[in-house]
XYZ file of C-alpha atoms in Angstrom:
751
model
C 2.445 261.003 -240.059
C -0.722 259.599 -241.609
C 0.419 255.796 -240.183
C 1.472 256.980 -237.430
C -1.270 258.606 -236.434
C -3.826 255.627 -237.722
C -1.133 253.498 -235.721
C -2.133 254.785 -232.428
C -6.284 255.881 -232.962
C -5.990 251.347 -233.760
C -4.835 249.486 -230.820
C -5.984 245.810 -232.191
C -3.498 245.917 -235.232
C -0.894 248.243 -233.238
C -0.846 245.174 -231.173
C -0.947 242.712 -233.272
C 1.990 244.448 -234.965
C 4.124 244.776 -232.172
C 4.029 241.440 -231.474
C 5.242 240.131 -234.740
C 8.541 243.663 -234.073
C 8.641 244.762 -231.047
C 11.169 246.705 -232.249
C 9.823 248.197 -235.052
C 6.552 249.272 -233.141
C 8.817 250.746 -229.735
C 8.419 254.722 -230.217
C 4.346 253.943 -230.783
C 4.236 251.421 -227.780
C 6.132 253.987 -225.440
C 3.394 257.044 -226.423
C 0.734 254.675 -225.875
C 2.459 254.050 -222.267
C 2.763 257.858 -221.545
C -0.573 258.232 -222.138
C -2.271 255.301 -220.283
C 0.087 256.928 -216.988
C -1.502 260.223 -218.343
C -4.837 258.517 -218.131
C -4.528 256.400 -215.311
C -4.273 259.470 -212.381
C -7.153 261.310 -214.116
C -8.474 257.161 -213.330
C -7.811 257.638 -210.149
C -9.203 261.200 -209.390
C -12.771 260.369 -211.359
C -12.960 256.958 -211.829
C -16.066 257.635 -214.074
C -13.803 259.643 -216.913
C -12.736 258.151 -219.343
C -13.529 255.096 -217.969
C -13.862 252.912 -221.495
C -10.808 254.397 -222.916
C -8.779 253.132 -219.807
C -10.121 250.093 -220.390
C -8.898 249.520 -223.958
C -5.547 250.853 -223.099
C -5.081 248.341 -219.759
C -5.964 245.233 -222.361
C -3.500 246.394 -224.938
C -0.466 246.882 -222.605
C -1.273 243.730 -221.159
C -1.429 241.872 -224.099
C 2.199 243.231 -225.027
C 4.001 243.389 -221.747
C 5.559 240.292 -222.368
C 7.423 242.428 -225.605
C 8.690 245.527 -223.047
C 9.340 243.667 -219.388
C 11.261 246.475 -218.672
C 8.731 249.865 -219.196
C 6.610 247.696 -218.335
C 7.428 246.373 -214.941
C 5.656 248.186 -212.472
C 2.690 247.708 -214.946
C 1.320 244.913 -212.676
C 1.410 246.807 -209.451
C -0.076 249.697 -210.831
C -3.209 247.191 -211.395
C -3.391 245.904 -208.275
C -2.715 248.541 -206.380
C -5.444 249.872 -207.919
C -7.969 246.535 -207.248
C -7.100 246.571 -203.562
C -7.427 250.238 -203.145
C -10.345 251.628 -204.864
C -12.112 248.616 -205.105
C -15.635 250.033 -204.081
C -14.922 253.022 -206.318
C -14.700 251.168 -209.161
C -17.386 250.522 -211.683
C -17.834 246.573 -212.506
C -16.674 246.654 -216.293
C -13.849 247.644 -215.018
C -12.934 244.820 -211.890
C -13.357 242.343 -213.898
C -11.651 244.047 -216.724
C -8.227 244.439 -214.782
C -8.864 240.727 -212.976
C -8.584 239.633 -215.681
C -5.775 241.143 -216.862
C -3.748 240.439 -214.003
C -4.882 236.985 -215.093
C -3.643 237.475 -218.769
C -0.248 238.441 -217.284
C -0.331 235.157 -215.156
C -0.782 232.984 -218.347
C 1.892 235.034 -220.486
C 4.054 234.360 -217.237
C 4.709 238.235 -216.791
C 3.734 237.682 -212.649
C 4.495 234.535 -211.180
C 1.549 232.512 -209.072
C 1.629 233.889 -205.574
C 1.668 237.746 -206.849
C -1.526 236.643 -208.759
C -2.738 235.224 -205.400
C -2.136 237.665 -202.746
C -4.498 240.215 -205.202
C -6.921 237.537 -206.145
C -7.543 236.352 -201.815
C -8.273 239.903 -200.219
C -11.236 240.739 -203.506
C -13.367 237.347 -202.558
C -15.305 238.816 -199.236
C -14.689 242.057 -201.213
C -17.078 241.347 -204.442
C -20.302 241.178 -204.931
C -21.111 239.944 -208.161
C -21.071 236.168 -208.924
C -19.280 236.232 -211.947
C -16.323 237.188 -211.601
C -16.547 235.648 -207.615
C -17.183 232.411 -209.354
C -14.046 233.664 -211.941
C -11.545 234.074 -209.339
C -12.105 231.191 -207.510
C -12.074 229.628 -210.249
C -8.971 231.289 -211.091
C -7.513 230.178 -207.954
C -7.925 226.531 -207.808
C -6.316 225.470 -211.962
C -3.271 227.555 -210.987
C -3.121 226.062 -207.812
C -2.798 222.417 -209.100
C -1.735 223.316 -212.556
C 1.414 223.861 -210.399
C 1.097 220.661 -209.026
C 0.971 218.944 -211.521
C 3.474 217.531 -212.229
C 5.314 217.851 -209.002
C 4.520 219.745 -205.230
C 5.143 223.474 -205.097
C 6.370 222.670 -201.786
C 6.906 227.686 -202.225
C 4.278 228.232 -203.274
C 1.902 225.857 -201.338
C 3.601 227.239 -198.381
C 3.122 231.023 -199.606
C -1.065 230.312 -200.465
C -1.129 228.277 -196.652
C 0.280 231.001 -194.851
C -2.036 233.631 -196.236
C -4.842 231.285 -195.724
C -4.133 230.790 -192.154
C -3.896 234.602 -191.902
C -7.381 234.804 -193.242
C -8.576 232.545 -190.702
C -5.941 234.329 -187.751
C -7.963 237.738 -188.479
C -10.703 238.517 -186.156
C -10.456 234.956 -183.898
C -10.610 237.861 -181.057
C -14.211 238.851 -181.203
C -17.166 237.289 -179.723
C -19.875 235.284 -180.528
C -23.508 237.033 -180.897
C -26.032 234.892 -180.939
C -27.158 231.671 -183.729
C -25.979 234.103 -186.792
C -22.614 234.547 -185.226
C -21.711 238.106 -186.225
C -18.954 239.827 -184.855
C -19.369 242.865 -182.500
C -18.760 246.034 -183.526
C -15.726 246.485 -181.542
C -14.013 243.973 -183.658
C -12.678 246.800 -185.545
C -12.140 247.231 -188.837
C -10.286 244.528 -191.296
C -7.354 246.339 -193.971
C -9.556 247.632 -196.322
C -12.208 249.444 -194.427
C -15.053 246.844 -193.696
C -15.987 245.759 -191.027
C -14.883 241.942 -190.655
C -18.370 239.803 -190.637
C -15.668 236.716 -190.701
C -16.705 236.390 -195.146
C -13.018 236.095 -195.352
C -12.834 233.603 -193.380
C -15.191 231.781 -194.682
C -13.142 231.306 -197.886
C -10.289 230.917 -196.232
C -11.855 227.495 -195.059
C -13.694 227.228 -198.636
C -10.852 227.026 -200.578
C -8.399 224.605 -198.236
C -11.811 222.351 -198.628
C -11.817 222.524 -202.026
C -8.202 222.035 -202.553
C -7.895 218.764 -200.173
C -10.860 217.680 -202.097
C -9.064 218.057 -205.575
C -6.019 216.131 -203.788
C -4.346 218.582 -204.120
C -3.182 219.131 -200.684
C -3.214 216.150 -198.772
C -0.889 216.674 -195.426
C -1.388 218.600 -192.402
C -1.395 221.822 -192.979
C -4.458 222.518 -194.275
C -5.940 220.151 -191.928
C -4.777 223.355 -189.217
C -6.593 225.752 -191.598
C -10.158 224.517 -191.586
C -8.933 222.817 -187.449
C -8.419 226.171 -187.226
C -11.787 227.955 -188.823
C -13.286 225.217 -186.382
C -13.355 227.783 -183.503
C -14.300 231.068 -185.374
C -15.823 234.042 -183.825
C -18.407 233.146 -186.842
C -21.170 230.540 -187.007
C -20.678 229.852 -190.373
C -17.554 229.670 -190.573
C -17.261 227.160 -187.543
C -20.353 225.445 -189.196
C -17.869 225.613 -192.892
C -15.308 223.891 -190.818
C -16.786 220.987 -188.712
C -18.639 219.665 -191.436
C -15.071 219.813 -193.568
C -14.080 216.966 -190.519
C -17.493 215.333 -190.532
C -17.515 214.529 -194.564
C -20.441 216.235 -195.538
C -21.153 219.183 -197.944
C -24.352 220.167 -196.242
C -22.973 223.772 -195.331
C -23.735 226.457 -198.037
C -20.569 228.023 -200.181
C -21.698 230.050 -201.824
C -25.089 229.696 -203.319
C -24.491 232.174 -206.237
C -21.764 230.337 -207.349
C -24.109 227.729 -208.086
C -25.818 229.228 -209.801
C -25.149 228.144 -213.500
C -25.656 224.480 -212.012
C -29.076 225.106 -210.169
C -31.021 226.712 -213.253
C -33.972 228.826 -212.375
C -37.269 226.803 -213.113
C -39.093 230.328 -213.094
C -36.966 232.392 -215.547
C -36.825 229.186 -218.095
C -40.652 229.215 -218.269
C -41.325 233.383 -218.554
C -38.305 232.448 -221.478
C -40.593 229.879 -222.854
C -43.490 232.331 -222.927
C -41.457 234.775 -224.488
C -39.917 233.789 -227.233
C -40.818 232.381 -230.944
C -42.251 228.552 -230.099
C -41.177 225.695 -231.477
C -40.682 222.066 -231.462
C -36.851 222.158 -230.366
C -37.422 225.117 -227.567
C -40.298 222.944 -225.894
C -37.511 219.894 -226.278
C -34.521 222.107 -224.750
C -37.325 223.802 -221.899
C -38.880 220.067 -220.512
C -34.921 218.826 -220.475
C -34.068 220.851 -218.017
C -37.008 221.074 -215.816
C -36.445 217.706 -215.686
C -32.352 218.316 -214.687
C -33.679 220.897 -213.078
C -35.910 218.433 -210.795
C -33.287 215.596 -210.153
C -30.441 218.144 -208.927
C -33.413 219.254 -206.035
C -34.417 216.143 -204.824
C -30.884 214.909 -204.809
C -29.420 214.646 -200.851
C -26.019 214.970 -199.953
C -24.463 212.318 -199.342
C -23.599 212.062 -195.277
C -22.582 208.446 -194.882
C -18.354 208.670 -194.112
C -16.503 211.138 -192.032
C -13.464 213.033 -193.316
C -11.302 209.709 -191.094
C -7.643 210.848 -192.523
C -8.065 214.507 -191.873
C -9.657 213.880 -188.547
C -5.801 211.883 -187.641
C -3.570 214.330 -188.766
C -5.308 216.843 -186.527
C -2.260 218.194 -184.869
C -3.277 217.961 -181.019
C -6.133 216.334 -180.871
C -6.175 216.711 -177.187
C -6.234 220.212 -176.760
C -8.297 220.831 -180.229
C -11.309 218.047 -178.218
C -11.027 220.470 -175.476
C -11.314 223.830 -176.545
C -14.676 222.028 -179.100
C -15.935 221.699 -176.047
C -15.200 224.853 -173.997
C -16.852 226.362 -177.065
C -20.064 224.148 -176.541
C -20.429 224.035 -172.909
C -19.700 228.049 -173.011
C -21.890 229.156 -175.431
C -25.078 226.926 -174.583
C -27.337 229.323 -174.776
C -26.409 231.032 -178.387
C -25.857 228.051 -180.056
C -28.974 226.815 -181.359
C -29.760 223.251 -181.911
C -28.656 222.035 -184.703
C -25.405 224.103 -184.524
C -24.671 221.431 -181.373
C -24.870 218.162 -183.168
C -23.043 219.543 -185.280
C -20.141 220.160 -182.457
C -21.664 217.305 -180.389
C -20.828 214.693 -183.761
C -17.168 216.068 -184.170
C -16.619 216.352 -180.362
C -17.305 212.251 -180.557
C -15.790 211.408 -183.724
C -12.524 212.984 -182.501
C -12.807 211.374 -178.923
C -13.123 207.994 -180.126
C -10.311 208.358 -182.959
C -7.823 208.892 -181.207
C -9.243 206.981 -177.590
C -9.694 210.617 -176.008
C -10.805 211.430 -172.323
C -13.100 214.604 -172.099
C -14.893 213.897 -169.103
C -17.573 217.166 -169.305
C -18.709 216.165 -172.282
C -21.101 213.488 -170.582
C -21.868 215.577 -167.583
C -23.051 218.242 -170.582
C -24.688 216.294 -172.770
C -26.954 214.285 -169.748
C -29.673 216.869 -170.343
C -29.836 216.303 -173.661
C -31.250 212.123 -173.088
C -35.149 212.400 -173.338
C -37.516 211.010 -175.503
C -39.599 213.973 -176.427
C -35.813 216.103 -177.432
C -35.718 216.800 -180.968
C -32.424 215.146 -182.690
C -32.834 212.817 -180.515
C -31.193 209.873 -182.235
C -28.453 211.887 -183.495
C -27.309 212.993 -179.962
C -27.436 209.006 -178.805
C -24.811 208.070 -181.942
C -22.918 211.175 -180.628
C -22.993 209.691 -177.416
C -21.775 207.052 -178.229
C -19.214 207.583 -180.534
C -17.426 209.293 -178.053
C -16.995 205.953 -175.383
C -13.790 203.766 -175.823
C -12.233 200.925 -174.034
C -10.486 203.390 -172.506
C -13.278 205.605 -171.073
C -13.402 205.599 -166.798
C -16.630 203.198 -166.840
C -17.846 205.389 -163.275
C -18.115 208.357 -166.108
C -20.478 206.692 -168.130
C -22.995 204.787 -165.718
C -24.782 207.935 -164.785
C -25.128 208.251 -168.750
C -26.923 204.565 -168.662
C -29.000 204.981 -165.736
C -30.246 208.244 -167.278
C -30.871 206.422 -170.767
C -32.473 203.458 -168.988
C -34.730 206.003 -167.399
C -35.604 208.348 -169.917
C -36.056 205.710 -172.757
C -37.073 202.302 -171.566
C -39.853 202.535 -169.589
C -43.715 201.567 -169.576
C -44.440 204.841 -170.818
C -43.412 205.302 -173.822
C -43.179 203.551 -177.130
C -41.642 200.794 -178.474
C -39.594 202.958 -180.793
C -38.429 204.522 -178.320
C -37.855 201.518 -175.830
C -36.232 200.101 -179.121
C -34.246 203.228 -179.535
C -33.233 203.333 -175.836
C -31.349 199.813 -175.097
C -29.903 200.208 -178.051
C -27.788 202.964 -177.752
C -27.823 201.131 -174.189
C -25.960 197.990 -176.282
C -24.092 200.760 -178.578
C -22.095 202.727 -175.651
C -22.089 199.275 -173.386
C -19.929 197.739 -176.667
C -17.067 200.053 -175.714
C -17.602 199.728 -172.424
C -18.734 197.060 -170.859
C -18.066 197.538 -167.347
C -19.960 200.588 -167.035
C -23.308 198.489 -166.628
C -24.235 197.051 -163.955
C -26.032 193.763 -162.981
C -29.623 194.641 -161.816
C -29.810 196.832 -164.708
C -29.126 194.149 -167.155
C -30.824 192.217 -165.784
C -33.964 194.017 -166.411
C -33.459 195.194 -169.614
C -32.988 191.620 -171.409
C -36.228 190.784 -169.707
C -37.515 192.168 -172.731
C -36.776 190.839 -175.214
C -40.310 188.905 -174.628
C -41.718 192.207 -175.602
C -44.078 191.345 -178.600
C -42.716 194.443 -180.647
C -40.112 193.607 -183.114
C -37.687 196.167 -182.606
C -37.712 196.226 -178.766
C -37.033 192.268 -178.791
C -33.741 192.456 -181.424
C -33.233 194.838 -179.395
C -33.099 193.510 -175.936
C -31.205 190.548 -177.636
C -28.853 192.274 -178.836
C -27.901 192.924 -175.599
C -28.095 190.062 -174.255
C -25.802 188.695 -176.473
C -23.323 191.102 -175.926
C -22.418 190.124 -173.177
C -22.277 186.507 -173.858
C -19.090 187.419 -175.171
C -17.363 190.045 -173.576
C -19.054 189.599 -170.018
C -21.203 186.286 -169.030
C -20.653 186.599 -165.978
C -23.040 189.711 -164.537
C -25.525 187.047 -166.171
C -27.953 184.289 -164.433
C -27.297 181.230 -165.594
C -29.800 180.051 -167.326
C -28.546 183.498 -169.966
C -25.594 182.716 -170.549
C -26.174 180.314 -173.292
C -23.962 176.798 -174.049
C -20.771 179.167 -175.142
C -20.345 181.536 -172.340
C -21.131 178.884 -169.514
C -18.579 176.315 -170.911
C -16.245 179.756 -171.521
C -16.649 180.090 -167.796
C -16.107 176.761 -166.622
C -12.667 176.519 -168.047
C -12.022 179.524 -165.866
C -11.926 182.463 -169.307
C -12.586 185.632 -167.184
C -13.168 188.741 -169.152
C -10.800 191.648 -168.719
C -10.155 194.138 -166.736
C -11.254 197.916 -167.216
C -7.032 199.077 -168.418
C -5.728 195.833 -169.089
C -4.675 194.805 -172.339
C -4.758 191.572 -174.480
C -1.487 189.421 -174.010
C 0.414 189.261 -177.385
C -0.589 188.563 -179.817
C 0.534 184.372 -181.166
C -1.402 184.373 -184.171
C -3.422 185.762 -187.001
C -7.094 184.874 -186.640
C -7.113 182.275 -190.216
C -3.579 182.567 -191.428
C -4.028 178.613 -191.184
C -7.007 179.099 -193.966
C -4.444 180.842 -196.248
C -1.172 178.440 -195.580
C -3.367 175.736 -196.509
C -4.364 176.735 -199.341
C -0.721 178.668 -200.909
C 0.516 175.046 -199.634
C -2.551 173.217 -202.547
C -1.776 175.623 -205.131
C 2.483 174.920 -204.783
C 1.400 171.388 -205.429
C -0.510 172.730 -208.308
C 2.322 174.319 -209.522
C 5.193 175.868 -207.842
C 6.364 177.902 -211.043
C 2.936 179.735 -211.316
C 3.142 181.006 -207.704
C 6.180 182.277 -208.241
C 5.628 184.994 -211.054
C 2.177 185.240 -208.572
C 4.276 186.507 -205.177
C 6.255 188.460 -207.924
C 3.162 189.591 -208.800
C 1.343 190.481 -205.795
C 2.875 193.744 -204.843
C 2.039 195.649 -207.830
C -0.434 198.769 -207.528
C -0.192 197.885 -203.529
C 3.180 199.670 -202.899
C 3.975 202.970 -200.867
C 5.381 205.648 -203.148
C 9.131 206.770 -201.605
C 9.050 211.035 -200.657
C 12.988 210.976 -200.723
C 14.874 212.552 -203.245
C 18.014 209.766 -204.579
C 16.862 206.687 -203.492
C 18.125 205.465 -206.553
C 21.393 205.252 -205.553
C 20.542 203.107 -202.716
C 21.804 199.811 -203.296
C 20.816 197.023 -201.253
C 23.778 195.860 -198.767
C 25.027 192.402 -198.775
C 24.206 189.675 -196.620
C 27.191 186.585 -196.242
C 25.473 183.090 -197.562
C 27.728 181.412 -194.418
C 26.699 182.060 -190.449
C 24.149 180.139 -187.555
C 22.437 183.683 -187.560
C 21.074 183.506 -191.516
C 18.026 183.210 -191.550
C 15.974 180.762 -193.945
C 12.839 182.266 -195.269
C 12.629 180.759 -198.607
C 9.652 178.974 -200.316
C 11.067 175.593 -200.966
C 8.666 172.844 -201.912
C 11.090 170.340 -200.008
C 10.069 168.635 -196.868
C 13.403 170.034 -195.226
C 12.797 173.679 -195.670
C 9.164 173.532 -194.671
C 7.789 174.429 -191.086
C 7.080 171.814 -188.152
C 3.556 173.013 -187.801
C 2.327 173.494 -191.420
C -0.077 171.283 -193.174
C 1.447 168.533 -195.162
C 0.013 168.790 -198.809
C -1.980 166.478 -201.552
C -4.109 163.993 -200.036
C -3.429 164.729 -196.679
C -4.482 167.859 -197.405
C -7.018 167.354 -198.046
C -8.009 165.268 -194.573
C -9.553 168.302 -192.416
C -12.045 170.810 -194.165
C -11.474 173.646 -195.082
C -14.452 175.188 -193.109
C -13.271 173.008 -189.616
C -9.396 173.737 -189.096
C -8.218 173.255 -185.700
C -8.469 175.882 -183.130
C -5.314 174.681 -181.585
C -3.540 174.736 -184.114
C -0.942 178.026 -184.610
C 0.042 178.674 -188.447
C 4.126 179.675 -188.794
C 3.620 181.084 -192.062
C 3.790 184.357 -190.835
C 7.819 183.555 -189.839
C 8.330 182.128 -192.946
C 7.427 184.302 -196.008
C 6.011 188.339 -196.240
C 2.603 188.629 -196.381
C 1.463 190.739 -198.985
C -1.457 193.641 -199.099
C -2.814 190.263 -202.028
C -1.970 187.919 -199.525
C -4.610 189.346 -196.511
C -7.196 190.269 -199.535
C -7.216 186.435 -200.120
C -7.201 186.234 -196.043
C -10.261 188.030 -195.719
C -11.817 186.282 -199.255
C -11.718 182.542 -196.874
C -12.546 183.349 -193.828
C -16.020 184.687 -195.509
C -15.849 181.510 -197.754
C -15.114 179.326 -194.206
C -17.918 181.123 -192.725
C -20.401 180.537 -195.173
C -19.536 177.192 -195.298
C -20.002 176.520 -191.957
C -23.326 178.054 -191.690
C -24.119 175.602 -194.695
C -23.025 172.517 -192.830
C -23.007 172.926 -189.068
C -25.471 176.899 -188.615
C -26.408 177.966 -185.631
C -26.192 181.492 -184.215
C -22.175 182.212 -182.854
C -21.350 181.477 -186.646
C -24.175 183.043 -188.151
C -23.083 185.806 -185.569
C -19.955 185.516 -187.302
C -20.456 185.924 -191.562
C -22.341 188.879 -190.785
C -18.990 190.544 -188.872
C -16.826 189.440 -191.471
C -19.432 190.499 -194.084
C -19.491 194.040 -192.348
C -15.498 194.488 -192.023
C -15.940 193.379 -195.931
C -18.129 196.336 -196.534
C -15.486 198.469 -194.290
C -12.257 198.303 -195.735
C -14.168 198.082 -199.544
C -15.604 202.125 -198.217
C -12.241 202.280 -196.698
C -13.072 203.019 -192.269
C -13.817 200.419 -189.741
C -16.152 198.968 -189.121
C -16.540 199.917 -185.263
C -15.232 203.530 -185.954
C -19.155 205.443 -186.800
C -22.620 203.893 -186.228
C -25.756 205.747 -187.784
C -28.971 206.690 -186.496
C -30.233 203.473 -187.609
C -28.509 201.207 -185.702
C -29.812 203.177 -182.716
C -33.135 203.160 -183.938
C -32.875 199.361 -184.964
C -35.808 197.085 -187.117
C -38.887 199.506 -187.552
C -42.305 198.996 -189.169
C -42.831 200.478 -193.198
C -42.388 203.884 -193.364
C -44.119 206.690 -195.419
C -40.962 206.116 -198.781
C -39.659 209.856 -199.532
C -39.656 211.650 -203.644
C -36.229 209.213 -204.428
C -38.494 205.948 -203.204
C -41.153 206.694 -204.894
C -39.499 207.331 -208.009
C -36.800 203.615 -207.953
C -40.741 201.813 -207.109
C -42.263 203.261 -210.111
C -38.936 202.363 -211.828
C -38.879 198.939 -210.932
C -42.070 198.605 -212.118
C -41.561 199.591 -215.622
C -39.152 197.046 -216.197
C -39.625 194.676 -219.420
C -42.639 196.726 -220.482
C -43.163 198.743 -223.249
C -42.418 202.380 -223.395
C -45.827 204.276 -224.351
C -48.918 202.945 -225.439
C -51.581 199.119 -225.262
C -50.143 195.856 -226.211
C -53.330 195.174 -227.131
C -53.625 195.726 -231.105
C -49.684 194.479 -231.617
C -49.628 191.675 -230.058
C -53.171 190.520 -231.412
C -53.056 190.996 -235.142
C -50.749 189.979 -238.447
C -49.566 192.678 -239.064
C -48.423 195.012 -235.466
C -50.727 198.423 -235.034
C -52.256 200.207 -232.644
C -56.173 200.451 -232.197
C -57.957 203.208 -234.123
C -59.778 206.136 -232.693
C -62.948 204.753 -233.242
C -61.934 201.126 -231.387
C -61.157 202.564 -228.393
C -64.646 205.199 -228.329
C -66.326 201.795 -228.394
C -65.177 200.472 -225.201
C -65.033 203.713 -223.115
C -68.117 203.836 -220.415
C -71.109 205.640 -221.283
C -70.968 208.307 -218.294
C -67.007 209.744 -219.948
C -68.912 209.950 -223.367
C -72.243 211.604 -222.332
C -70.688 215.313 -222.043
C -69.687 214.611 -225.868
C -70.639 217.092 -228.484
C -71.551 213.451 -230.544
C -74.011 212.100 -228.246
C -75.238 215.967 -227.350
C -75.338 216.120 -231.568
C -77.289 213.155 -231.599
C -79.618 213.572 -228.642
C -80.692 217.744 -229.521
C -81.212 216.316 -233.250
C -84.843 216.977 -235.127
C -87.144 215.013 -236.600
C -85.338 215.939 -240.621
C -81.697 214.785 -239.302
C -82.409 211.658 -237.688
C -84.566 210.773 -241.453
C -81.049 211.615 -243.427
C -78.998 209.784 -240.726
C -81.123 206.554 -241.049
C -81.126 206.491 -244.973
C -77.360 207.198 -244.881
C -76.676 204.152 -243.176
C -79.823 201.943 -245.117
C -78.055 203.640 -248.543
C -74.202 202.000 -246.514
C -74.518 198.640 -245.560
C -76.942 197.776 -249.733
C -73.519 198.802 -250.507
C -71.166 196.660 -248.478
C -73.302 194.323 -249.135
């Protein structure tokens, strides 16, 4: 009897014994289970009564639930129902205990991931505790990531994506109210009885973005969830979804959850003043303050758009039309910042998929003024929306508006440069939108005294020398353009496409390079070709591909393809270049422009070959600039370098432009904090960390100067107020005599 009372009163001891021998202590567990059921009924009526004892029982049963699966089959349902139905009446400690025990049951495989996530998802928008919210968020992400480590868990992913989609879809019928984006009261309460203010949809977008960023979800379904969030009535949900496609993290997900990463400076100082001051505590405080300062001045990375997500959009034309309709309908309700975000997203979708939303150009005209706030971002959005399939008659009024507002003597040089650069970027994508008279007026600004205006006008002139020199006067066409017109070369009209490509630019350079390698060491080249696909192969998603075999092809017959890379002259194509001494006859920097390489018809080019081809083209362009010179070769070299840089960053060089492309070269402006710190650090290079090197370099035994030596070099005005000078000045005659006698005696002893 005493033993039973002791065991039932000491739950940790009973828990330990049950884990060792569940069958021997089943009666004691059933006694606690019955006690739990009675306490649970009382707790549902009055949550404040016996709350501590109830939490202890819940923790105990969660620890041993896997030992008695039949008896505790309904236990996870009890916890989930209690959390979802009575969350508002529970005290914070009870909420935290219930959530932690649900996670424990999942870790012990008592419940599945889907059961756990169904209980945790509704809690995110309802909890007010930043600690609990961060714990729930971390649990959700880690559980989904763990389930997809070895292979994609499609069942779990489909279930979670359906839950997230429903979270976003609820509340979509509301109407936007002002910049805050709150729903009207008529939108109705949600299933938990609270008004829908977009928190549920916001968390769905946040979690989807995080799973995409961690490369757990990479298909079109998470993109569809975020795309739906772009049209949510709540403005902060719209902003979060749009920032996902723009590739920026400026939207504030949850400032409370990031509190651990951003220390409070005031609280750090307060704790340091209260606690005992020690050297280690002061050093720790200084380190925390330095870290907080770095995070404060750290800027978000908004340099590149989320191009894969833009490409995975389902029905981008409908997405763009709905986005424009939302922008046009609520133009007076949205703030300027939010409208610019919508313009940027709409323009990038239009440029990436070559869409035509003609109403956008009529809408954006009213924002094309030099005094408009954030006008560089608006000009960037305008330029990105234009492409070669945009009708020229729609873009021509926009160019006229830019010329009237930005390019005239009544504005500053920076405004003129920005206007001409914007016109150049638009015309680079659709050259037929420019008129000859306007082009003639704009290129006259190349005679300006301002460097930025001159560069902008010359850029516009060079653009039309390349794409349509017939619109220029004869003296402005340049040598190459004039020769092209003399040969009868004409630009393609709007709607016409170029002829089929017959060669790859620079492929002759690669062919010559491979032939030189083959002449030097053919065996090594074959090994390199076999290893060229390493790191470039795409994994197959199909199952059972290992069982597939190659089909045998007859060796004979006239239709047999010859794809051999033999060194014999008989196997070489007729258009290939000779090897050996003949290969060096033509320099690599100046290949024959009329030569058509047949390398692509005799060899399967690997990604490594294309990378080598780009490097060879870049080397050839550099040699051409060094030997021949000229602006044509310099422009080609700059274009190749820009393409190489764009390939390294993972986006096309012509996909998106920045505000710097619109503003052009500017005069030196005031540096920001990061630039000033970089300049200071650059000036400190090669310098000792502390103190002066005066005494350390000029002495046999390196040491710093003494305080007395430093005192001698101080100016009088710095020490005139010191105690030593004042005491000497106000000393009595007796004190002066004593000081003088002391000095004389010391001098005699030294001699």
